[in-house]
Amino acid sequence: MGAVYTNAKYVLCWLGPLSGAEAESTAVLAIDFLRTFNRSPHEHLQKARQHLHSGDDANMTVEDADLLKSWLAVKTLFDVEYFHRAWIIQEVGLAQDARFFWGTQDLWMEWGEVARFCRFLDDNGASVINHLGMKSWVCNHINLVWVTDSSGKPEHSFIEVLHWARVHRSTDPRDFVYALLSHPTAKVDGKLLVEPDYTITTAQAYTQLALRVVETMDTLEILAFVDHHEEPGVLDIPSWVPDWHALNLTAPLRCPTKAANEKSDKSVSILESESGKILRCRGVFVDTLRAISEMIEPSGLIVTTLEKEKQKKIPFLIDHIWRETVIKPEIPLASIGELIVALGLVLTGGYWDTKDSTVGDRQEQQSYDLAALILEYERVRTDRDLDGLFVSLSTEEQELVRSMAIQGSAHQFVQDMTWTSMCRRVFRTAKGHFGLGPRTMKEGDMIVVVQGSKYPLILRRCGLYFRLVGPTLVNGFMNGEASLRCDGGVIFEQNYDII
């Protein structure tokens, strides 16, 4: 089928019928607004922020109401079932020219128009997406599956491609792998990583893929895409094998630097046991988890009014992180500067916009942006609510935060942190390191840096073995520091058998 879509001059896609005049009116408004937005996206995004994030619903103007109506029409577009099916990823992505028809042949738009809108919003308008509960990000994942660099080479590995596609729906869970085998990254040395085989179970298909990736690609990249739920999954698979069928709540971690070399060494091996497939890898123990925040909700990041702040699952997020990881566990903190720099890294993955912010001017700017977010809380507080991070600071530290905030943007920090921190939790280790990790981690879990994995891993002891909880970001261990300490004799490598 991949060749059919690739060779077709046009691929015509029908989004479904429109039930009545009101539905048609909504469809027309959605397409018109999408095209208008694409002509000057920065201007329209700024208007959306001003109107949608004001928090003043009672005094909404006619202009506000019209703008909201337009955005809600676009929201309806991205709720259409068509965009959520797994097989449309190749249907749209491989097409030379894909055109969407909605209801009638007179109402249509090009895939390029939709793709441009979704990509811009994901990159710049995360707060608007989450404020409206809009599913444009699902559609943008089609973009991410097929995006290429200037030379035409795919930007993402096959494992990343599988992740971007896992939010789509498929009646057969094996197709979360098999439906993407037409992607150029599905081949190594001209041969498919796995062949479609509908005689094996879903658990066998997912485990087979993981084994092939580890054995043929000399990397443990696949471990970064493990995302366990609070309740045990229905598939009987090792903890280090991603369940591509399970509901995914997180975006891939990101960081411009690496905790370890992404190429695994000869110490990585697969063992057979009564416990199933065991992944043996060699790594360095970093620390244990001591304190953990609640899970970060992406819809609760923008600060509007005190009333709306108090309605969030986690009001005053940065204050909450400070209380849970500094005050309650009584783990010493050198200064407010230490907190701001550490949270700036782990909440955003070390990116300001799309640029490295782990050092230099961008790191400084990101600190300014976080300071601006902290002061947004003070803007909406009343005297009865003065119990947060800022008021606990000394006069000198408060002045420092104010001077930083003047040069920062709370909106920019929210954009930078949204996808990385979404549905994850901030933690502090016994030695005081800050990090961002899976929602299922627990106090006492271990942080380990292993060769072949760009990100540190959180492991949980299980008798003689370990279970993978998930990947993590750890301030102070994201740029090869574990290897340097190992070379210096401060810490030592050992084998970890993960079941």
GROMACS .gro file of C-alpha atoms in nm:
model
  499
    1MET     CA    1   0.000   0.000   0.000
    2GLY     CA    2   0.290   0.234   0.066
    3ALA     CA    3   0.384   0.229  -0.303
    4VAL     CA    4   0.025   0.313  -0.402
    5TYR     CA    5   0.024   0.632  -0.195
    6THR     CA    6   0.376   0.728  -0.300
    7ASN     CA    7   0.309   0.693  -0.673
    8ALA     CA    8  -0.037   0.852  -0.678
    9LYS     CA    9  -0.056   1.205  -0.817
   10TYR     CA   10  -0.329   1.289  -0.564
   11VAL     CA   11  -0.457   1.115  -0.253
   12LEU     CA   12  -0.815   1.219  -0.179
   13CYS     CA   13  -0.922   1.185   0.184
   14TRP     CA   14  -1.279   1.215   0.309
   15LEU     CA   15  -1.321   1.332   0.667
   16GLY     CA   16  -1.683   1.221   0.686
   17PRO     CA   17  -2.031   1.374   0.654
   18LEU     CA   18  -2.160   1.696   0.806
   19SER     CA   19  -2.493   1.662   0.986
   20GLY     CA   20  -2.691   1.976   0.913
   21ALA     CA   21  -2.639   2.345   0.842
   22GLU     CA   22  -2.477   2.418   1.179
   23ALA     CA   23  -2.213   2.151   1.128
   24GLU     CA   24  -2.139   2.284   0.780
   25SER     CA   25  -2.110   2.637   0.918
   26THR     CA   26  -1.861   2.513   1.178
   27ALA     CA   27  -1.658   2.335   0.911
   28VAL     CA   28  -1.644   2.646   0.690
   29LEU     CA   29  -1.538   2.859   0.988
   30ALA     CA   30  -1.268   2.608   1.088
   31ILE     CA   31  -1.111   2.594   0.742
   32ASP     CA   32  -1.132   2.972   0.689
   33PHE     CA   33  -0.975   3.041   1.029
   34LEU     CA   34  -0.698   2.784   0.975
   35ARG     CA   35  -0.604   2.951   0.646
   36THR     CA   36  -0.623   3.299   0.799
   37PHE     CA   37  -0.405   3.188   1.090
   38ASN     CA   38  -0.141   3.043   0.855
   39ARG     CA   39  -0.099   3.378   0.680
   40SER     CA   40   0.028   3.548   1.000
   41PRO     CA   41   0.059   3.283   1.272
   42HIS     CA   42   0.256   3.484   1.528
   43GLU     CA   43   0.001   3.765   1.522
   44HIS     CA   44  -0.295   3.530   1.563
   45LEU     CA   45  -0.123   3.332   1.837
   46GLN     CA   46  -0.062   3.651   2.033
   47LYS     CA   47  -0.430   3.740   2.003
   48ALA     CA   48  -0.525   3.394   2.126
   49ARG     CA   49  -0.301   3.430   2.430
   50GLN     CA   50  -0.442   3.771   2.513
   51HIS     CA   51  -0.806   3.667   2.486
   52LEU     CA   52  -0.810   3.302   2.588
   53HIS     CA   53  -0.570   3.337   2.882
   54SER     CA   54  -0.719   3.653   3.032
   55GLY     CA   55  -0.927   3.445   3.272
   56ASP     CA   56  -1.203   3.705   3.265
   57ASP     CA   57  -1.491   3.498   3.126
   58ALA     CA   58  -1.757   3.724   3.278
   59ASN     CA   59  -1.649   4.029   3.078
   60MET     CA   60  -1.591   3.863   2.741
   61THR     CA   61  -1.622   4.109   2.452
   62VAL     CA   62  -1.781   4.037   2.114
   63GLU     CA   63  -1.431   4.008   1.970
   64ASP     CA   64  -1.338   3.757   2.241
   65ALA     CA   65  -1.652   3.553   2.170
   66ASP     CA   66  -1.587   3.547   1.794
   67LEU     CA   67  -1.227   3.444   1.847
   68LEU     CA   68  -1.327   3.166   2.085
   69LYS     CA   69  -1.590   3.045   1.836
   70SER     CA   70  -1.323   3.023   1.564
   71TRP     CA   71  -1.086   2.826   1.785
   72LEU     CA   72  -1.364   2.591   1.894
   73ALA     CA   73  -1.446   2.528   1.527
   74VAL     CA   74  -1.084   2.427   1.468
   75LYS     CA   75  -1.105   2.207   1.776
   76THR     CA   76  -1.402   2.031   1.612
   77LEU     CA   77  -1.190   1.969   1.301
   78PHE     CA   78  -0.920   1.789   1.498
   79ASP     CA   79  -1.179   1.581   1.684
   80VAL     CA   80  -1.276   1.417   1.352
   81GLU     CA   81  -1.217   1.042   1.379
   82TYR     CA   82  -1.019   1.029   1.053
   83PHE     CA   83  -0.716   1.203   1.202
   84HIS     CA   84  -0.689   0.948   1.482
   85ARG     CA   85  -0.653   0.628   1.276
   86ALA     CA   86  -0.312   0.461   1.253
   87TRP     CA   87  -0.329   0.370   0.883
   88ILE     CA   88  -0.378   0.730   0.769
   89ILE     CA   89  -0.020   0.806   0.876
   90GLN     CA   90   0.118   0.646   0.560
   91GLU     CA   91  -0.187   0.747   0.354
   92VAL     CA   92  -0.115   1.115   0.419
   93GLY     CA   93   0.258   1.106   0.483
   94LEU     CA   94   0.358   0.923   0.165
   95ALA     CA   95   0.126   1.119  -0.065
   96GLN     CA   96   0.270   1.369  -0.308
   97ASP     CA   97  -0.046   1.572  -0.267
   98ALA     CA   98  -0.313   1.483  -0.009
   99ARG     CA   99  -0.640   1.675  -0.008
  100PHE     CA  100  -0.906   1.653   0.264
  101PHE     CA  101  -1.275   1.680   0.179
  102TRP     CA  102  -1.518   1.748   0.463
  103GLY     CA  103  -1.883   1.672   0.393
  104THR     CA  104  -1.892   1.783   0.029
  105GLN     CA  105  -1.649   1.821  -0.261
  106ASP     CA  106  -1.671   2.200  -0.226
  107LEU     CA  107  -1.528   2.203   0.126
  108TRP     CA  108  -1.165   2.097   0.125
  109MET     CA  109  -0.811   2.180   0.231
  110GLU     CA  110  -0.461   2.063   0.150
  111TRP     CA  111  -0.261   1.850   0.392
  112GLY     CA  112   0.015   2.111   0.374
  113GLU     CA  113  -0.220   2.372   0.521
  114VAL     CA  114  -0.317   2.145   0.808
  115ALA     CA  115   0.042   2.034   0.870
  116ARG     CA  116   0.173   2.391   0.882
  117PHE     CA  117  -0.094   2.496   1.134
  118CYS     CA  118  -0.034   2.196   1.362
  119ARG     CA  119   0.345   2.221   1.354
  120PHE     CA  120   0.340   2.591   1.440
  121LEU     CA  121   0.101   2.541   1.732
  122ASP     CA  122   0.302   2.253   1.876
  123ASP     CA  123   0.622   2.458   1.855
  124ASN     CA  124   0.477   2.786   1.981
  125GLY     CA  125   0.123   2.754   2.113
  126ALA     CA  126   0.122   2.467   2.363
  127SER     CA  127  -0.068   2.676   2.618
  128VAL     CA  128  -0.349   2.743   2.368
  129ILE     CA  129  -0.370   2.374   2.273
  130ASN     CA  130  -0.401   2.270   2.636
  131HIS     CA  131  -0.636   2.554   2.733
  132LEU     CA  132  -0.884   2.438   2.467
  133GLY     CA  133  -0.814   2.066   2.494
  134MET     CA  134  -0.747   2.071   2.120
  135LYS     CA  135  -0.612   1.756   1.953
  136SER     CA  136  -0.408   1.925   1.681
  137TRP     CA  137  -0.101   1.760   1.837
  138VAL     CA  138  -0.232   1.419   1.725
  139CYS     CA  139  -0.230   1.545   1.368
  140ASN     CA  140   0.114   1.699   1.415
  141HIS     CA  141   0.249   1.357   1.502
  142ILE     CA  142   0.196   1.269   1.135
  143ASN     CA  143   0.431   1.558   1.057
  144LEU     CA  144   0.687   1.424   1.299
  145VAL     CA  145   0.673   1.073   1.154
  146TRP     CA  146   0.777   1.198   0.810
  147VAL     CA  147   0.985   1.510   0.880
  148THR     CA  148   1.327   1.518   0.708
  149ASP     CA  149   1.639   1.731   0.736
  150SER     CA  150   1.782   1.951   0.461
  151SER     CA  151   1.938   1.648   0.290
  152GLY     CA  152   1.609   1.457   0.285
  153LYS     CA  153   1.711   1.217   0.561
  154PRO     CA  154   1.443   1.132   0.823
  155GLU     CA  155   1.496   1.332   1.142
  156HIS     CA  156   1.362   1.060   1.370
  157SER     CA  157   1.463   0.699   1.424
  158PHE     CA  158   1.216   0.415   1.372
  159ILE     CA  159   1.157   0.391   1.748
  160GLU     CA  160   1.073   0.762   1.761
  161VAL     CA  161   0.843   0.713   1.462
  162LEU     CA  162   0.659   0.437   1.649
  163HIS     CA  163   0.618   0.671   1.943
  164TRP     CA  164   0.469   0.953   1.734
  165ALA     CA  165   0.224   0.705   1.582
  166ARG     CA  166   0.117   0.535   1.905
  167VAL     CA  167  -0.149   0.800   1.983
  168HIS     CA  168  -0.344   0.690   1.677
  169ARG     CA  169  -0.602   0.411   1.684
  170SER     CA  170  -0.578   0.065   1.537
  171THR     CA  171  -0.812  -0.233   1.565
  172ASP     CA  172  -0.517  -0.472   1.564
  173PRO     CA  173  -0.249  -0.364   1.817
  174ARG     CA  174   0.023  -0.535   1.612
  175ASP     CA  175  -0.033  -0.266   1.349
  176PHE     CA  176   0.123  -0.008   1.580
  177VAL     CA  177   0.444  -0.166   1.451
  178TYR     CA  178   0.346  -0.319   1.117
  179ALA     CA  179   0.164  -0.013   0.979
  180LEU     CA  180   0.490   0.185   0.993
  181LEU     CA  181   0.714  -0.063   0.813
  182SER     CA  182   0.690   0.146   0.495
  183HIS     CA  183   0.892   0.416   0.673
  184PRO     CA  184   1.253   0.439   0.548
  185THR     CA  185   1.394   0.400   0.900
  186ALA     CA  186   1.226   0.058   0.937
  187LYS     CA  187   1.516  -0.096   0.744
  188VAL     CA  188   1.871  -0.165   0.858
  189ASP     CA  189   2.118  -0.242   0.580
  190GLY     CA  190   1.827  -0.276   0.339
  191LYS     CA  191   1.640  -0.529   0.551
  192LEU     CA  192   1.327  -0.470   0.759
  193LEU     CA  193   1.381  -0.479   1.134
  194VAL     CA  194   1.083  -0.714   1.158
  195GLU     CA  195   0.852  -0.876   0.904
  196PRO     CA  196   0.474  -0.852   0.954
  197ASP     CA  197   0.362  -1.173   1.120
  198TYR     CA  198  -0.002  -1.201   1.224
  199THR     CA  199   0.046  -1.554   1.353
  200ILE     CA  200   0.222  -1.429   1.668
  201THR     CA  201   0.068  -1.244   1.962
  202THR     CA  202   0.095  -0.871   2.024
  203ALA     CA  203   0.332  -0.933   2.316
  204GLN     CA  204   0.554  -1.145   2.093
  205ALA     CA  205   0.550  -0.880   1.818
  206TYR     CA  206   0.654  -0.600   2.055
  207THR     CA  207   0.922  -0.812   2.223
  208GLN     CA  208   1.057  -0.928   1.887
  209LEU     CA  209   1.097  -0.568   1.773
  210ALA     CA  210   1.274  -0.465   2.094
  211LEU     CA  211   1.514  -0.758   2.064
  212ARG     CA  212   1.592  -0.673   1.701
  213VAL     CA  213   1.660  -0.308   1.786
  214VAL     CA  214   1.894  -0.394   2.073
  215GLU     CA  215   2.075  -0.666   1.876
  216THR     CA  216   2.112  -0.494   1.537
  217MET     CA  217   2.130  -0.121   1.611
  218ASP     CA  218   2.381  -0.121   1.900
  219THR     CA  219   2.172   0.116   2.106
  220LEU     CA  220   1.939   0.108   2.406
  221GLU     CA  221   1.737   0.396   2.266
  222ILE     CA  222   1.418   0.190   2.292
  223LEU     CA  223   1.434   0.209   2.674
  224ALA     CA  224   1.359   0.582   2.655
  225PHE     CA  225   1.012   0.501   2.519
  226VAL     CA  226   0.894   0.282   2.804
  227ASP     CA  227   0.593   0.447   2.970
  228HIS     CA  228   0.428   0.228   3.233
  229HIS     CA  229   0.087   0.296   3.382
  230GLU     CA  230  -0.012   0.283   3.747
  231GLU     CA  231  -0.208  -0.036   3.681
  232PRO     CA  232  -0.032  -0.339   3.527
  233GLY     CA  233  -0.067  -0.367   3.150
  234VAL     CA  234  -0.263  -0.643   2.979
  235LEU     CA  235   0.043  -0.762   2.786
  236ASP     CA  236   0.294  -1.000   2.940
  237ILE     CA  237   0.612  -0.828   2.823
  238PRO     CA  238   0.943  -0.741   2.992
  239SER     CA  239   0.953  -0.404   3.168
  240TRP     CA  240   1.211  -0.281   2.916
  241VAL     CA  241   0.984  -0.341   2.614
  242PRO     CA  242   0.751  -0.051   2.521
  243ASP     CA  243   0.380  -0.132   2.502
  244TRP     CA  244   0.293   0.052   2.180
  245HIS     CA  245  -0.076  -0.022   2.227
  246ALA     CA  246  -0.114   0.126   2.577
  247LEU     CA  247  -0.248   0.479   2.615
  248ASN     CA  248   0.052   0.710   2.596
  249LEU     CA  249   0.053   1.023   2.810
  250THR     CA  250   0.405   1.157   2.760
  251ALA     CA  251   0.617   1.311   2.487
  252PRO     CA  252   0.970   1.177   2.436
  253LEU     CA  253   1.227   1.323   2.671
  254ARG     CA  254   1.466   1.565   2.510
  255CYS     CA  255   1.809   1.701   2.598
  256PRO     CA  256   2.084   1.842   2.372
  257THR     CA  257   2.350   1.658   2.577
  258LYS     CA  258   2.385   1.291   2.671
  259ALA     CA  259   2.420   1.112   3.003
  260ALA     CA  260   2.611   0.834   2.825
  261ASN     CA  261   2.723   0.725   2.481
  262GLU     CA  262   2.420   0.622   2.273
  263LYS     CA  263   2.611   0.331   2.121
  264SER     CA  264   2.596   0.033   2.352
  265ASP     CA  265   2.911  -0.165   2.420
  266LYS     CA  266   2.964  -0.542   2.408
  267SER     CA  267   2.844  -0.576   2.768
  268VAL     CA  268   2.478  -0.555   2.657
  269SER     CA  269   2.319  -0.896   2.613
  270ILE     CA  270   1.985  -1.076   2.621
  271LEU     CA  271   1.948  -1.365   2.864
  272GLU     CA  272   1.682  -1.634   2.884
  273SER     CA  273   1.533  -1.723   3.221
  274GLU     CA  274   1.216  -1.835   3.393
  275SER     CA  275   1.140  -1.465   3.433
  276GLY     CA  276   1.143  -1.419   3.053
  277LYS     CA  277   1.379  -1.214   2.839
  278ILE     CA  278   1.637  -1.037   3.057
  279LEU     CA  279   1.827  -0.732   2.934
  280ARG     CA  280   2.174  -0.728   3.089
  281CYS     CA  281   2.352  -0.395   3.066
  282ARG     CA  282   2.641  -0.232   3.245
  283GLY     CA  283   2.584   0.092   3.430
  284VAL     CA  284   2.671   0.332   3.707
  285PHE     CA  285   2.453   0.387   4.012
  286VAL     CA  286   2.387   0.759   4.070
  287ASP     CA  287   2.147   0.794   4.364
  288THR     CA  288   1.808   0.697   4.505
  289LEU     CA  289   1.484   0.895   4.492
  290ARG     CA  290   1.397   1.073   4.816
  291ALA     CA  291   1.113   1.318   4.739
  292ILE     CA  292   0.864   1.338   4.451
  293SER     CA  293   0.609   1.598   4.337
  294GLU     CA  294   0.261   1.527   4.207
  295MET     CA  295   0.219   1.461   3.832
  296ILE     CA  296   0.236   1.775   3.619
  297GLU     CA  297  -0.086   1.850   3.429
  298PRO     CA  298  -0.014   2.044   3.105
  299SER     CA  299  -0.351   2.222   3.121
  300GLY     CA  300  -0.257   2.373   3.457
  301LEU     CA  301   0.057   2.565   3.360
  302ILE     CA  302  -0.076   2.904   3.250
  303VAL     CA  303  -0.149   3.150   3.534
  304THR     CA  304  -0.464   3.361   3.484
  305THR     CA  305  -0.659   3.441   3.802
  306LEU     CA  306  -0.646   3.331   4.166
  307GLU     CA  307  -0.984   3.161   4.135
  308LYS     CA  308  -0.873   2.954   3.835
  309GLU     CA  309  -0.538   2.880   3.994
  310LYS     CA  310  -0.708   2.729   4.298
  311GLN     CA  311  -0.921   2.506   4.073
  312LYS     CA  312  -0.615   2.330   3.931
  313LYS     CA  313  -0.510   1.986   4.049
  314ILE     CA  314  -0.176   2.143   4.145
  315PRO     CA  315  -0.220   2.515   4.221
  316PHE     CA  316   0.100   2.723   4.207
  317LEU     CA  317   0.308   2.444   4.050
  318ILE     CA  318   0.657   2.579   4.123
  319ASP     CA  319   0.558   2.642   4.486
  320HIS     CA  320   0.434   2.282   4.504
  321ILE     CA  321   0.762   2.146   4.366
  322TRP     CA  322   0.958   2.356   4.616
  323ARG     CA  323   0.750   2.234   4.911
  324GLU     CA  324   0.760   1.866   4.810
  325THR     CA  325   1.128   1.846   4.715
  326VAL     CA  326   1.294   2.103   4.942
  327ILE     CA  327   1.085   2.189   5.249
  328LYS     CA  328   0.909   1.861   5.342
  329PRO     CA  329   1.208   1.627   5.296
  330GLU     CA  330   1.442   1.887   5.451
  331ILE     CA  331   1.702   1.838   5.180
  332PRO     CA  332   1.934   2.142   5.187
  333LEU     CA  333   1.925   2.391   4.899
  334ALA     CA  334   2.226   2.616   4.846
  335SER     CA  335   2.033   2.908   4.697
  336ILE     CA  336   1.732   3.013   4.491
  337GLY     CA  337   1.973   3.022   4.196
  338GLU     CA  338   2.040   2.649   4.233
  339LEU     CA  339   1.666   2.576   4.224
  340ILE     CA  340   1.602   2.795   3.920
  341VAL     CA  341   1.890   2.653   3.713
  342ALA     CA  342   1.806   2.292   3.804
  343LEU     CA  343   1.433   2.325   3.731
  344GLY     CA  344   1.513   2.518   3.414
  345LEU     CA  345   1.699   2.213   3.286
  346VAL     CA  346   1.476   1.926   3.396
  347LEU     CA  347   1.138   2.088   3.320
  348THR     CA  348   1.237   2.193   2.966
  349GLY     CA  349   1.491   1.927   2.875
  350GLY     CA  350   1.755   2.195   2.831
  351TYR     CA  351   1.590   2.371   2.540
  352TRP     CA  352   1.491   2.736   2.501
  353ASP     CA  353   1.258   2.733   2.201
  354THR     CA  354   1.446   2.479   1.985
  355LYS     CA  355   1.795   2.581   2.097
  356ASP     CA  356   2.036   2.438   2.355
  357SER     CA  357   1.990   2.615   2.689
  358THR     CA  358   2.220   2.403   2.903
  359VAL     CA  359   2.493   2.669   2.910
  360GLY     CA  360   2.558   3.033   2.828
  361ASP     CA  361   2.316   3.311   2.739
  362ARG     CA  362   2.019   3.082   2.669
  363GLN     CA  363   2.053   2.913   3.006
  364GLU     CA  364   2.050   3.260   3.161
  365GLN     CA  365   1.744   3.357   2.956
  366GLN     CA  366   1.562   3.042   3.060
  367SER     CA  367   1.632   3.128   3.423
  368TYR     CA  368   1.479   3.470   3.359
  369ASP     CA  369   1.172   3.302   3.208
  370LEU     CA  370   1.125   3.075   3.510
  371ALA     CA  371   1.162   3.375   3.741
  372ALA     CA  372   0.886   3.546   3.541
  373LEU     CA  373   0.659   3.243   3.596
  374ILE     CA  374   0.730   3.252   3.970
  375LEU     CA  375   0.625   3.618   3.980
  376GLU     CA  376   0.307   3.537   3.787
  377TYR     CA  377   0.193   3.355   4.101
  378GLU     CA  378   0.256   3.667   4.308
  379ARG     CA  379   0.049   3.871   4.061
  380VAL     CA  380  -0.267   3.674   4.141
  381ARG     CA  381  -0.214   3.613   4.512
  382THR     CA  382  -0.396   3.792   4.793
  383ASP     CA  383  -0.258   3.853   5.142
  384ARG     CA  384  -0.428   3.532   5.257
  385ASP     CA  385  -0.234   3.325   5.006
  386LEU     CA  386   0.117   3.440   5.084
  387ASP     CA  387   0.266   3.099   5.160
  388GLY     CA  388   0.469   3.022   4.850
  389LEU     CA  389   0.830   3.006   4.741
  390PHE     CA  390   0.875   3.376   4.675
  391VAL     CA  391   0.768   3.503   5.018
  392SER     CA  392   0.998   3.251   5.185
  393LEU     CA  393   1.302   3.411   5.022
  394SER     CA  394   1.525   3.670   5.181
  395THR     CA  395   1.490   4.032   5.070
  396GLU     CA  396   1.805   3.999   4.860
  397GLU     CA  397   1.680   3.683   4.691
  398GLN     CA  398   1.342   3.841   4.618
  399GLU     CA  399   1.515   4.134   4.451
  400LEU     CA  400   1.722   3.891   4.246
  401VAL     CA  401   1.411   3.708   4.124
  402ARG     CA  402   1.240   4.039   4.040
  403SER     CA  403   1.539   4.163   3.841
  404MET     CA  404   1.552   3.832   3.652
  405ALA     CA  405   1.177   3.826   3.585
  406ILE     CA  406   1.184   4.168   3.419
  407GLN     CA  407   1.396   4.015   3.142
  408GLY     CA  408   1.195   3.693   3.115
  409SER     CA  409   0.873   3.556   2.967
  410ALA     CA  410   0.644   3.324   3.163
  411HIS     CA  411   0.474   3.229   2.834
  412GLN     CA  412   0.806   3.115   2.688
  413PHE     CA  413   0.886   2.899   2.989
  414VAL     CA  414   0.542   2.736   2.976
  415GLN     CA  415   0.592   2.663   2.605
  416ASP     CA  416   0.938   2.517   2.666
  417MET     CA  417   0.827   2.293   2.954
  418THR     CA  418   0.485   2.176   2.835
  419TRP     CA  419   0.564   1.870   2.624
  420THR     CA  420   0.870   1.758   2.821
  421SER     CA  421   0.713   1.778   3.168
  422MET     CA  422   0.364   1.663   3.063
  423CYS     CA  423   0.240   1.380   3.288
  424ARG     CA  424   0.579   1.346   3.458
  425ARG     CA  425   0.688   1.428   3.812
  426VAL     CA  426   0.978   1.627   3.956
  427PHE     CA  427   1.196   1.449   4.210
  428ARG     CA  428   1.488   1.509   4.441
  429THR     CA  429   1.746   1.246   4.528
  430ALA     CA  430   1.897   1.166   4.866
  431LYS     CA  431   2.203   1.372   4.770
  432GLY     CA  432   1.990   1.664   4.653
  433HIS     CA  433   1.991   1.625   4.273
  434PHE     CA  434   1.678   1.749   4.093
  435GLY     CA  435   1.522   1.544   3.816
  436LEU     CA  436   1.215   1.474   3.605
  437GLY     CA  437   1.084   1.121   3.577
  438PRO     CA  438   0.789   0.886   3.515
  439ARG     CA  439   0.463   0.929   3.704
  440THR     CA  440   0.500   0.571   3.838
  441MET     CA  441   0.833   0.622   4.016
  442LYS     CA  442   0.850   0.578   4.394
  443GLU     CA  443   1.072   0.685   4.680
  444GLY     CA  444   1.366   0.445   4.698
  445ASP     CA  445   1.384   0.379   4.323
  446MET     CA  446   1.738   0.390   4.181
  447ILE     CA  447   1.890   0.615   3.916
  448VAL     CA  448   2.141   0.441   3.689
  449VAL     CA  449   2.338   0.565   3.387
  450VAL     CA  450   2.403   0.284   3.135
  451GLN     CA  451   2.606   0.273   2.816
  452GLY     CA  452   2.381   0.287   2.511
  453SER     CA  453   2.114   0.504   2.675
  454LYS     CA  454   2.122   0.879   2.623
  455TYR     CA  455   1.903   0.926   2.931
  456PRO     CA  456   1.956   0.795   3.285
  457LEU     CA  457   1.715   0.517   3.383
  458ILE     CA  458   1.503   0.471   3.693
  459LEU     CA  459   1.515   0.110   3.810
  460ARG     CA  460   1.324  -0.071   4.084
  461ARG     CA  461   1.477  -0.370   4.259
  462CYS     CA  462   1.281  -0.695   4.218
  463GLY     CA  463   1.462  -0.972   4.405
  464LEU     CA  464   1.783  -1.049   4.218
  465TYR     CA  465   1.669  -0.843   3.919
  466PHE     CA  466   1.547  -0.494   3.834
  467ARG     CA  467   1.241  -0.357   3.661
  468LEU     CA  468   1.264  -0.053   3.436
  469VAL     CA  469   1.040   0.227   3.563
  470GLY     CA  470   1.136   0.462   3.281
  471PRO     CA  471   1.382   0.721   3.151
  472THR     CA  472   1.466   1.037   3.342
  473LEU     CA  473   1.645   1.371   3.331
  474VAL     CA  474   1.882   1.438   3.624
  475ASN     CA  475   2.048   1.774   3.676
  476GLY     CA  476   2.424   1.724   3.698
  477PHE     CA  477   2.423   1.392   3.510
  478MET     CA  478   2.316   1.484   3.157
  479ASN     CA  479   2.657   1.546   2.999
  480GLY     CA  480   2.873   1.242   3.064
  481GLU     CA  481   2.940   1.321   3.430
  482ALA     CA  482   2.881   0.961   3.542
  483SER     CA  483   3.154   0.833   3.310
  484LEU     CA  484   3.398   1.096   3.436
  485ARG     CA  485   3.330   1.002   3.798
  486CYS     CA  486   3.372   0.638   3.710
  487ASP     CA  487   3.709   0.707   3.546
  488GLY     CA  488   3.809   0.900   3.858
  489GLY     CA  489   3.726   0.609   4.085
  490VAL     CA  490   3.442   0.794   4.261
  491ILE     CA  491   3.173   0.553   4.142
  492PHE     CA  492   3.189   0.209   3.979
  493GLU     CA  493   3.017   0.014   3.701
  494GLN     CA  494   2.818  -0.301   3.760
  495ASN     CA  495   2.578  -0.528   3.573
  496TYR     CA  496   2.204  -0.465   3.588
  497ASP     CA  497   1.971  -0.746   3.484
  498ILE     CA  498   1.637  -0.594   3.383
  499ILE     CA  499   1.333  -0.821   3.359
   0.00000   0.00000   0.00000
